[in-house]
PDB file of C-alpha atoms in Angstrom:
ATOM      1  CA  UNK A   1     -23.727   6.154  -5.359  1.00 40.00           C
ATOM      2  CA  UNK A   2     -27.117   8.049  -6.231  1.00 41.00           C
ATOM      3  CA  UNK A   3     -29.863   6.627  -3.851  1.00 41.00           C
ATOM      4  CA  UNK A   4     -32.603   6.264  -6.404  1.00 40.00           C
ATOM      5  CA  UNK A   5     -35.626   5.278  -4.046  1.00 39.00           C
ATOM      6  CA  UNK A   6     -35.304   8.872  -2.913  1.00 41.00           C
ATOM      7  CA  UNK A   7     -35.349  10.659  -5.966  1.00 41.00           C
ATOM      8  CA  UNK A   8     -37.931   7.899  -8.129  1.00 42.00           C
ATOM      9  CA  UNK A   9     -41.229   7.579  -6.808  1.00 42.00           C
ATOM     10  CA  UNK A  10     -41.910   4.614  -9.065  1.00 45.00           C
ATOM     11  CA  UNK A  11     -39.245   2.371  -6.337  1.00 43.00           C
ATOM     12  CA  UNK A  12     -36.515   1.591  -8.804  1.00 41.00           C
ATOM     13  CA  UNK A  13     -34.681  -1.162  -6.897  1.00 41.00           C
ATOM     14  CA  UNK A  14     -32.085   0.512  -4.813  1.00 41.00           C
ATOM     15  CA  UNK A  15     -28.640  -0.659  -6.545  1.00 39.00           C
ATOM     16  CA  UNK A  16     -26.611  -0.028  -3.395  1.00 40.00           C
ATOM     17  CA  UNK A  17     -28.778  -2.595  -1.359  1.00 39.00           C
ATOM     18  CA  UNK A  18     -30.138  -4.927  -3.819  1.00 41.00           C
ATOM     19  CA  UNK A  19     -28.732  -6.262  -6.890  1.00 45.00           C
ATOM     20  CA  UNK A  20     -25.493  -4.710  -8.614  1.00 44.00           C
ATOM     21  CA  UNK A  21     -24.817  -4.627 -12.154  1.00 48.00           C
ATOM     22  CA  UNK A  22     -23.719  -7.729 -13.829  1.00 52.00           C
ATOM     23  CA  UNK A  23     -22.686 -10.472 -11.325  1.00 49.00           C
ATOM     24  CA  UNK A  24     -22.431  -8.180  -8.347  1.00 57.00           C
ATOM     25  CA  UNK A  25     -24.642  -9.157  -5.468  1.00 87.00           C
ATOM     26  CA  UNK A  26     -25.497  -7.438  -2.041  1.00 93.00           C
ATOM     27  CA  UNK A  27     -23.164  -9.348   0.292  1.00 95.00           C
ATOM     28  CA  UNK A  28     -20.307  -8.897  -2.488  1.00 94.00           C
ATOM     29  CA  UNK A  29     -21.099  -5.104  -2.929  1.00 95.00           C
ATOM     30  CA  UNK A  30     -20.706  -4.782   0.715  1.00 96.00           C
ATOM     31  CA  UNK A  31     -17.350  -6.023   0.941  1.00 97.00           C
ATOM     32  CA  UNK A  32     -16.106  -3.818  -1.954  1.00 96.00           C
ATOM     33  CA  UNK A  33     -17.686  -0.872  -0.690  1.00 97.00           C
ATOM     34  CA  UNK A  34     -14.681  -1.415   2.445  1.00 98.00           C
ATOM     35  CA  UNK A  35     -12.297  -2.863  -0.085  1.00 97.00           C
ATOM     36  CA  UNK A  36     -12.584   0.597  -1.842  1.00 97.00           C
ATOM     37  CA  UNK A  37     -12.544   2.898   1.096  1.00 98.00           C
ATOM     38  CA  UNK A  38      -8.981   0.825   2.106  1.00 98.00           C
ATOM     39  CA  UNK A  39      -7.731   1.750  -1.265  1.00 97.00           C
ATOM     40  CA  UNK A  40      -8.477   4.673  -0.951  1.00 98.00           C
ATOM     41  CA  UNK A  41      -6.403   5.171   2.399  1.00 98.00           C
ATOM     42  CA  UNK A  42      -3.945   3.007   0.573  1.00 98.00           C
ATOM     43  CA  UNK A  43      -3.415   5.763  -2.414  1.00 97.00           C
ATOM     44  CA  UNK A  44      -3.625   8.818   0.198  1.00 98.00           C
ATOM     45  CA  UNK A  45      -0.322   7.248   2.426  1.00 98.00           C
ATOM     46  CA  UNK A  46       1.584   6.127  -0.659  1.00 97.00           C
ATOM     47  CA  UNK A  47       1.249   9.746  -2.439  1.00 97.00           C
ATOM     48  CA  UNK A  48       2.818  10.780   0.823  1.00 98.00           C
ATOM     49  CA  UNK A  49       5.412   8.308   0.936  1.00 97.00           C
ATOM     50  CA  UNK A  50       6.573   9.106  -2.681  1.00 96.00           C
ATOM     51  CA  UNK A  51       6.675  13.398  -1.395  1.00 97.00           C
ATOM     52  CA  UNK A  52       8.509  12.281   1.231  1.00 97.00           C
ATOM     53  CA  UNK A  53      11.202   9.880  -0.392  1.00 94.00           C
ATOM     54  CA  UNK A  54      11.120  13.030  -3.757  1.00 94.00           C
ATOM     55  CA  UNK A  55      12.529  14.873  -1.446  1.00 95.00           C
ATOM     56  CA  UNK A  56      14.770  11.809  -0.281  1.00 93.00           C
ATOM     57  CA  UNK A  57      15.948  11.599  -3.986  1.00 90.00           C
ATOM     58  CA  UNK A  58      16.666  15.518  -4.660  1.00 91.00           C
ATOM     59  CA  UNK A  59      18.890  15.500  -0.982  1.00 93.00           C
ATOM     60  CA  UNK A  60      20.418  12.434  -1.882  1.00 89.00           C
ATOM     61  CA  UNK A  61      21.521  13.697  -5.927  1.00 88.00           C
ATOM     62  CA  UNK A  62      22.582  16.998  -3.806  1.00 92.00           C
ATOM     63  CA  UNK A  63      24.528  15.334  -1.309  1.00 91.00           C
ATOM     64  CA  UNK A  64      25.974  12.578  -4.161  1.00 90.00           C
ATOM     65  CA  UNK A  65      24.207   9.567  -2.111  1.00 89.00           C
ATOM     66  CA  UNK A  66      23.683   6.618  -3.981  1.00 89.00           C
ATOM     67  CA  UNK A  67      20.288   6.165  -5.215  1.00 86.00           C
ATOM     68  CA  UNK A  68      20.115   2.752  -2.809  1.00 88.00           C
ATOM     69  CA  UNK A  69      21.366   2.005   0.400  1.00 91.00           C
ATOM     70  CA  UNK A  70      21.457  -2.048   0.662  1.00 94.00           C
ATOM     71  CA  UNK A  71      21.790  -1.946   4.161  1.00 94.00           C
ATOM     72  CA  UNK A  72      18.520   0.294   4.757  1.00 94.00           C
ATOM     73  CA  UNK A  73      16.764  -1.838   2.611  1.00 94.00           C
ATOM     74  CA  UNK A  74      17.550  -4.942   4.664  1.00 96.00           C
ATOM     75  CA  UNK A  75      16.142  -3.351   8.022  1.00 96.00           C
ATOM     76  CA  UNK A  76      12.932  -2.096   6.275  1.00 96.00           C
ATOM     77  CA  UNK A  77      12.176  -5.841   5.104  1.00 96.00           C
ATOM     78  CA  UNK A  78      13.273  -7.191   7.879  1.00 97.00           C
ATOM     79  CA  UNK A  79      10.896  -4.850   9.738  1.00 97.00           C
ATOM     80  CA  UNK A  80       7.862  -4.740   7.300  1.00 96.00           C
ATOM     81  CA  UNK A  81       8.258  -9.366   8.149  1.00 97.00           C
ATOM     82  CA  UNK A  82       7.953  -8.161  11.774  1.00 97.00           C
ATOM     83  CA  UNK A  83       4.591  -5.927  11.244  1.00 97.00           C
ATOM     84  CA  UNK A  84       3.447  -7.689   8.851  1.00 97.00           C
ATOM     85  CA  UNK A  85       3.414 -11.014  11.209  1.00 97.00           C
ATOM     86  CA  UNK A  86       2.128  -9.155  14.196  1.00 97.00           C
ATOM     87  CA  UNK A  87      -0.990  -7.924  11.889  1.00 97.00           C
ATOM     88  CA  UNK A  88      -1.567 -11.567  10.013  1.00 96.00           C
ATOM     89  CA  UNK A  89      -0.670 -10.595   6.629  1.00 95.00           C
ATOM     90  CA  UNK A  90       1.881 -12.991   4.932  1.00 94.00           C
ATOM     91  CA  UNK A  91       5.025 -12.091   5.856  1.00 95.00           C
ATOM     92  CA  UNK A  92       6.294 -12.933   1.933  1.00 95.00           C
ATOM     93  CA  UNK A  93       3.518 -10.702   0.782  1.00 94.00           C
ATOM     94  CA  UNK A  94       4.667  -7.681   3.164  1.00 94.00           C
ATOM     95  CA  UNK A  95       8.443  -8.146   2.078  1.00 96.00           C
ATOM     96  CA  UNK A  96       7.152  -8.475  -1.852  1.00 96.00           C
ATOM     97  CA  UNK A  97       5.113  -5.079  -1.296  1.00 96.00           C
ATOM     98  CA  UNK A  98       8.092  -3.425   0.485  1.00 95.00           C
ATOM     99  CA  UNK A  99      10.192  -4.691  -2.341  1.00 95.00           C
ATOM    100  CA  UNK A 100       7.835  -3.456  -4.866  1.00 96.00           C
ATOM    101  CA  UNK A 101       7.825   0.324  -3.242  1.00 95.00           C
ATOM    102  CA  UNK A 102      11.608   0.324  -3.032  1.00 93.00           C
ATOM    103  CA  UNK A 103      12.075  -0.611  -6.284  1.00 92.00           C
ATOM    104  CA  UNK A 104       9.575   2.276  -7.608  1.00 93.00           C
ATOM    105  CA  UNK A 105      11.827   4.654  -5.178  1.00 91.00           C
ATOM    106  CA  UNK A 106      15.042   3.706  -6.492  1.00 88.00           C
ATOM    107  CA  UNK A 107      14.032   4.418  -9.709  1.00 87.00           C
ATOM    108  CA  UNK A 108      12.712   7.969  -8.669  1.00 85.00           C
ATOM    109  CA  UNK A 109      16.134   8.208  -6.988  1.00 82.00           C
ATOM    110  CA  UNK A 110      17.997   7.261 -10.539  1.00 83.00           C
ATOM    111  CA  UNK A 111      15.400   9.511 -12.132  1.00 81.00           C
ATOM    112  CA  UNK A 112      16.628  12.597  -9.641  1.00 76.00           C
ATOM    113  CA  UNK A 113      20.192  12.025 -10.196  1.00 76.00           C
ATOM    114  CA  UNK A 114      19.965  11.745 -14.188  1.00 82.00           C
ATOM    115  CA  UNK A 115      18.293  14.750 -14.640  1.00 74.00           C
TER     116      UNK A 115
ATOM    117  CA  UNK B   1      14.485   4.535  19.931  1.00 40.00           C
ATOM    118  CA  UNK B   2      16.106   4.831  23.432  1.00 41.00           C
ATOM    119  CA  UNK B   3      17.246   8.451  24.379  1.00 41.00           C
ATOM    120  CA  UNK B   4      21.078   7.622  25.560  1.00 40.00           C
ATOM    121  CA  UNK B   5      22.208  11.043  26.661  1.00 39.00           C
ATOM    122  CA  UNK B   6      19.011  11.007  29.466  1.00 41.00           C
ATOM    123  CA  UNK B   7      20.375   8.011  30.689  1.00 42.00           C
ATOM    124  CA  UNK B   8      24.156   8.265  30.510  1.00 42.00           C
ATOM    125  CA  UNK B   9      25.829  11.187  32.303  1.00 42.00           C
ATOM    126  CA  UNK B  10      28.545  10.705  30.384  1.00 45.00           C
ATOM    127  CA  UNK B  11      26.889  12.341  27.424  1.00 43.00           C
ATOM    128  CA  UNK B  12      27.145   9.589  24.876  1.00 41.00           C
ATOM    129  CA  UNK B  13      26.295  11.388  21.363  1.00 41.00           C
ATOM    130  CA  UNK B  14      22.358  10.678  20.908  1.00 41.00           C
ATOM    131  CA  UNK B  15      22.182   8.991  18.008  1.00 38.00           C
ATOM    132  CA  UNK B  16      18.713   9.940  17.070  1.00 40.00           C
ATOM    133  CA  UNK B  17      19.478  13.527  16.470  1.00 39.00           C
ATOM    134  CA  UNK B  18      23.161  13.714  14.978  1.00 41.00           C
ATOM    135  CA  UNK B  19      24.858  10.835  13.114  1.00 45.00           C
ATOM    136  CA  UNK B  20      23.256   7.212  12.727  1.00 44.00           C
ATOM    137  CA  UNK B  21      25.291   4.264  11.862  1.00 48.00           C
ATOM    138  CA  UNK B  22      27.053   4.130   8.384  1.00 51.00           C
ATOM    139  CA  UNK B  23      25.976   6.344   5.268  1.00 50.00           C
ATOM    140  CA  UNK B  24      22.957   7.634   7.830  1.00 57.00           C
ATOM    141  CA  UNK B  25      23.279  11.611   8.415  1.00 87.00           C
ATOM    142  CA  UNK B  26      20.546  13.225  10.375  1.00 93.00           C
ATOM    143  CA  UNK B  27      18.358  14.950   7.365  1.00 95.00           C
ATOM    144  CA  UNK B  28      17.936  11.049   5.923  1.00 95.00           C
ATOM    145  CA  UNK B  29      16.932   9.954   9.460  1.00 95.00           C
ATOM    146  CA  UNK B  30      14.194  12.223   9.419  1.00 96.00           C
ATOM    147  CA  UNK B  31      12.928  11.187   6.625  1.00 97.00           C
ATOM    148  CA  UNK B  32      13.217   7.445   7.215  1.00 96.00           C
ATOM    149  CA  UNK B  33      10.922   8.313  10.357  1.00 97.00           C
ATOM    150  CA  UNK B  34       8.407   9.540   8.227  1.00 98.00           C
ATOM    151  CA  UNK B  35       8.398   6.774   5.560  1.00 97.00           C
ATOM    152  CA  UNK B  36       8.630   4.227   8.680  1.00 97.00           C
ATOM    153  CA  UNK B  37       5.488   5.366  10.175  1.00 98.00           C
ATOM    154  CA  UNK B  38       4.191   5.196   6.767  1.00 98.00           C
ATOM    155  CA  UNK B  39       5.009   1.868   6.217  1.00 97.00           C
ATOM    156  CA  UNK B  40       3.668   0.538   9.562  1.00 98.00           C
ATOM    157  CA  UNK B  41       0.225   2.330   8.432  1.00 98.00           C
ATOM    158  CA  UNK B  42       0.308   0.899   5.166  1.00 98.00           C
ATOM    159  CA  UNK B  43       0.664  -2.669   5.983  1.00 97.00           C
ATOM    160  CA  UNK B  44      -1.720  -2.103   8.543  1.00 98.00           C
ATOM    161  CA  UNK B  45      -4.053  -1.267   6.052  1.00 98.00           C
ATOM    162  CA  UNK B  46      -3.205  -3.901   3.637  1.00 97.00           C
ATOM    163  CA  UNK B  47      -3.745  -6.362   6.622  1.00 97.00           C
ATOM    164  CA  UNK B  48      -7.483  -5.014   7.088  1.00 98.00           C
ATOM    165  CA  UNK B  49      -8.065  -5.524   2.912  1.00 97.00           C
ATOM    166  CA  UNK B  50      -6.679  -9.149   3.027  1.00 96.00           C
ATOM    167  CA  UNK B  51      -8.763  -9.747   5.865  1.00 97.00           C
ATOM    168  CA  UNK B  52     -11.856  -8.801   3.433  1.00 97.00           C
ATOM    169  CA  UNK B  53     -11.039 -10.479   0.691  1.00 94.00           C
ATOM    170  CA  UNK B  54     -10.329 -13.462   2.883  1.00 94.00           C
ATOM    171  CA  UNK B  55     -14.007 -13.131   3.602  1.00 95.00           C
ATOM    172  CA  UNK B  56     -14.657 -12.352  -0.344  1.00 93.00           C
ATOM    173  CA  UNK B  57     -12.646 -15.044  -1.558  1.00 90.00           C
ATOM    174  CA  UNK B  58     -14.705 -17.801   0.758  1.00 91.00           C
ATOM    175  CA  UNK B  59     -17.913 -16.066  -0.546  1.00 93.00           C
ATOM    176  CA  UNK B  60     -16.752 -16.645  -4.033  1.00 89.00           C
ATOM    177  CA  UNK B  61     -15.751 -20.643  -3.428  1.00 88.00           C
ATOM    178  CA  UNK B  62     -19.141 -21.478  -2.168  1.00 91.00           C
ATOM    179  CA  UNK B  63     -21.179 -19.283  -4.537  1.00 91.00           C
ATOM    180  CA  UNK B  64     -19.555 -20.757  -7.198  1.00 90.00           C
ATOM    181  CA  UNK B  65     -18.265 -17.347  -8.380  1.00 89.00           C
ATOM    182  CA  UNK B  66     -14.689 -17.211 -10.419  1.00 89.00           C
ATOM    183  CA  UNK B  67     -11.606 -15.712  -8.148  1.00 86.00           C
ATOM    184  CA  UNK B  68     -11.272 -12.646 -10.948  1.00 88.00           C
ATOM    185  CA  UNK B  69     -14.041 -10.467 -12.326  1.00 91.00           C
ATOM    186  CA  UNK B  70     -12.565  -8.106 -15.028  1.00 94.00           C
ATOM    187  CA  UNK B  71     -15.629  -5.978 -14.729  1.00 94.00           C
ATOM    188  CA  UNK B  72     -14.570  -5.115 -11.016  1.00 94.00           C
ATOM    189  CA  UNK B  73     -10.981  -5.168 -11.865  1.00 94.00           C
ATOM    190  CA  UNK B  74     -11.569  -2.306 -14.650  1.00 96.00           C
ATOM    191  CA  UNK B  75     -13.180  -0.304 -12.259  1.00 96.00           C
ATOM    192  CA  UNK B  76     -10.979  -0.575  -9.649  1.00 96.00           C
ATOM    193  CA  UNK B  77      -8.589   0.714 -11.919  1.00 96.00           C
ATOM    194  CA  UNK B  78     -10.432   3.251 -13.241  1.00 97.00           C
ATOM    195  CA  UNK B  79     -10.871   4.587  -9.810  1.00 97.00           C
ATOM    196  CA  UNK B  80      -7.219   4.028  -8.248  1.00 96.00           C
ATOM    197  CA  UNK B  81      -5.851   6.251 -11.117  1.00 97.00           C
ATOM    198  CA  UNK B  82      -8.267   8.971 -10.691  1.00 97.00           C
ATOM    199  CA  UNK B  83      -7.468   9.043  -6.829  1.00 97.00           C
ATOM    200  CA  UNK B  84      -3.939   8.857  -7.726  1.00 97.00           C
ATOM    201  CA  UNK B  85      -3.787  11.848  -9.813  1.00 97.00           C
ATOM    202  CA  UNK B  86      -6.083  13.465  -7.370  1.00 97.00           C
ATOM    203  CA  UNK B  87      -3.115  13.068  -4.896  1.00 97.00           C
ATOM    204  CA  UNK B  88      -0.306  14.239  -7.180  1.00 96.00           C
ATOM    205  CA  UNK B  89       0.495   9.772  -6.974  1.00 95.00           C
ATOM    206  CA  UNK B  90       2.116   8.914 -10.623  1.00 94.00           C
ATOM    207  CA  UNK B  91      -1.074   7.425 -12.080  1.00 95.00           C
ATOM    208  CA  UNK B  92       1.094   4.653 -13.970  1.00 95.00           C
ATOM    209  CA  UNK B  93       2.391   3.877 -10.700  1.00 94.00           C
ATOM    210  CA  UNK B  94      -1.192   3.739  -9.111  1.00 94.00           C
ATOM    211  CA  UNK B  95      -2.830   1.138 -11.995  1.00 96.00           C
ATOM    212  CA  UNK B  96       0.772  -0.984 -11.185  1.00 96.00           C
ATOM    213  CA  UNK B  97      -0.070  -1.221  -7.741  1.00 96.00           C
ATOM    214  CA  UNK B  98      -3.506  -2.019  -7.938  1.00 95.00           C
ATOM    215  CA  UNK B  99      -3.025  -4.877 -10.071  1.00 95.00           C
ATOM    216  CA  UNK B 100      -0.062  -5.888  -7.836  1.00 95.00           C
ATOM    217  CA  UNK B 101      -2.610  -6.110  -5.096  1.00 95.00           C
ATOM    218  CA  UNK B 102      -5.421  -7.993  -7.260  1.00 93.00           C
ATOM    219  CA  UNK B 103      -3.056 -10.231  -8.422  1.00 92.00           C
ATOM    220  CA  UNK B 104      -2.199 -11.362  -4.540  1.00 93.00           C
ATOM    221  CA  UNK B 105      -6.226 -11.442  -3.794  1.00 91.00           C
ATOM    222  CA  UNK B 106      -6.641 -13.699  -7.146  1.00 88.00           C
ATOM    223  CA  UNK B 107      -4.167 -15.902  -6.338  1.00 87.00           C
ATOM    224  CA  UNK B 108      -5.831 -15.942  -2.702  1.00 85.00           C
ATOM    225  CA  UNK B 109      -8.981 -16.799  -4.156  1.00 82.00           C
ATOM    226  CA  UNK B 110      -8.075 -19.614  -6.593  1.00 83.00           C
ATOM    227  CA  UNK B 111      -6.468 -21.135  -3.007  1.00 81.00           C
ATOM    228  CA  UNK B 112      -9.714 -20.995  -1.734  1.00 76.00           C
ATOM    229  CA  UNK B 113     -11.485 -22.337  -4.420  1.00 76.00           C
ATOM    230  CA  UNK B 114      -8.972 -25.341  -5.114  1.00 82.00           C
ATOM    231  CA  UNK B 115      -8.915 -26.185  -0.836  1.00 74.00           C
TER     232      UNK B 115
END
């Protein structure tokens, strides 16, 4: 991310607006610089989701909950279809993403109970 | 979402603050908000990275670029661990995601390539 014009008075090509390394070009390296600042977001809200449903897990093993709850997962897909539509992403994608988090919580939720 | 005891002088239990329906008590309901708000800002975000690598992906077809670039894709890991830890996220579970995601934008892009 070092802006080398600035630093090198000989003009080393600027990497972030010319050429990348390898098979990179400009108009590519744009789009991941946003790809990578989404991701970014992307990590940040699921680290929260995962501290919210720990504590999910710990007050289900208290309260002797089941790990999963069938009936909560059907409104969440059914939901995540709905905003998923309204936002044009592919409604099979959002339920396959929602499918892959749940299945990652469950297993925190077995995890919680088993220890 | 509707607040039922404003409404109804009768004083109909609102639902939102003691018991929902079923297994639902009103600690779990809490944190379903949370994780629902989550979710709506998640695939929110994933709509806004598909939407790039829409753009990427038609890039790639008429450059004549391939749909994966294992460079990029070791990178990407790389960096989604490192952000993951950074954010107390289960690194393992970061990498799965990520590849979860290029997976989708791969399969995207050989779409483009073969339409």
């Amino acid at each position: 991310m070092e802006r080398k014009n600035e630093a090198d008075p000989a003009g080393t090509p600027n990497v972030a607006y010319t050429m990348g390394s390898g098979d990179e070009d400009e108009v590519l390296a744009g789009f991941r610089r946003s790809i990578d600042n989404i991701d970014a977001a992307l990590v940040h809200m699921l680290a929260e989701r995962f501290r919210i449903t720990q504590s999910v897990g710990r007050y289900k093993a208290q309260s002797d909950l089941p790990p999963a709850d069938p009936a909560r997962e059907k409104e969440q897909i059914a939901r995540l279809r709905k905003l998923a539509e309204a936002s044009n992403l592919d409604p099979e994608f959002g339920e396959k993403f929602i499918r892959f988090i749940i299945d990652e919580v469950i297993r925190h939720h077995q995890n919680a109970r088993d220890n």
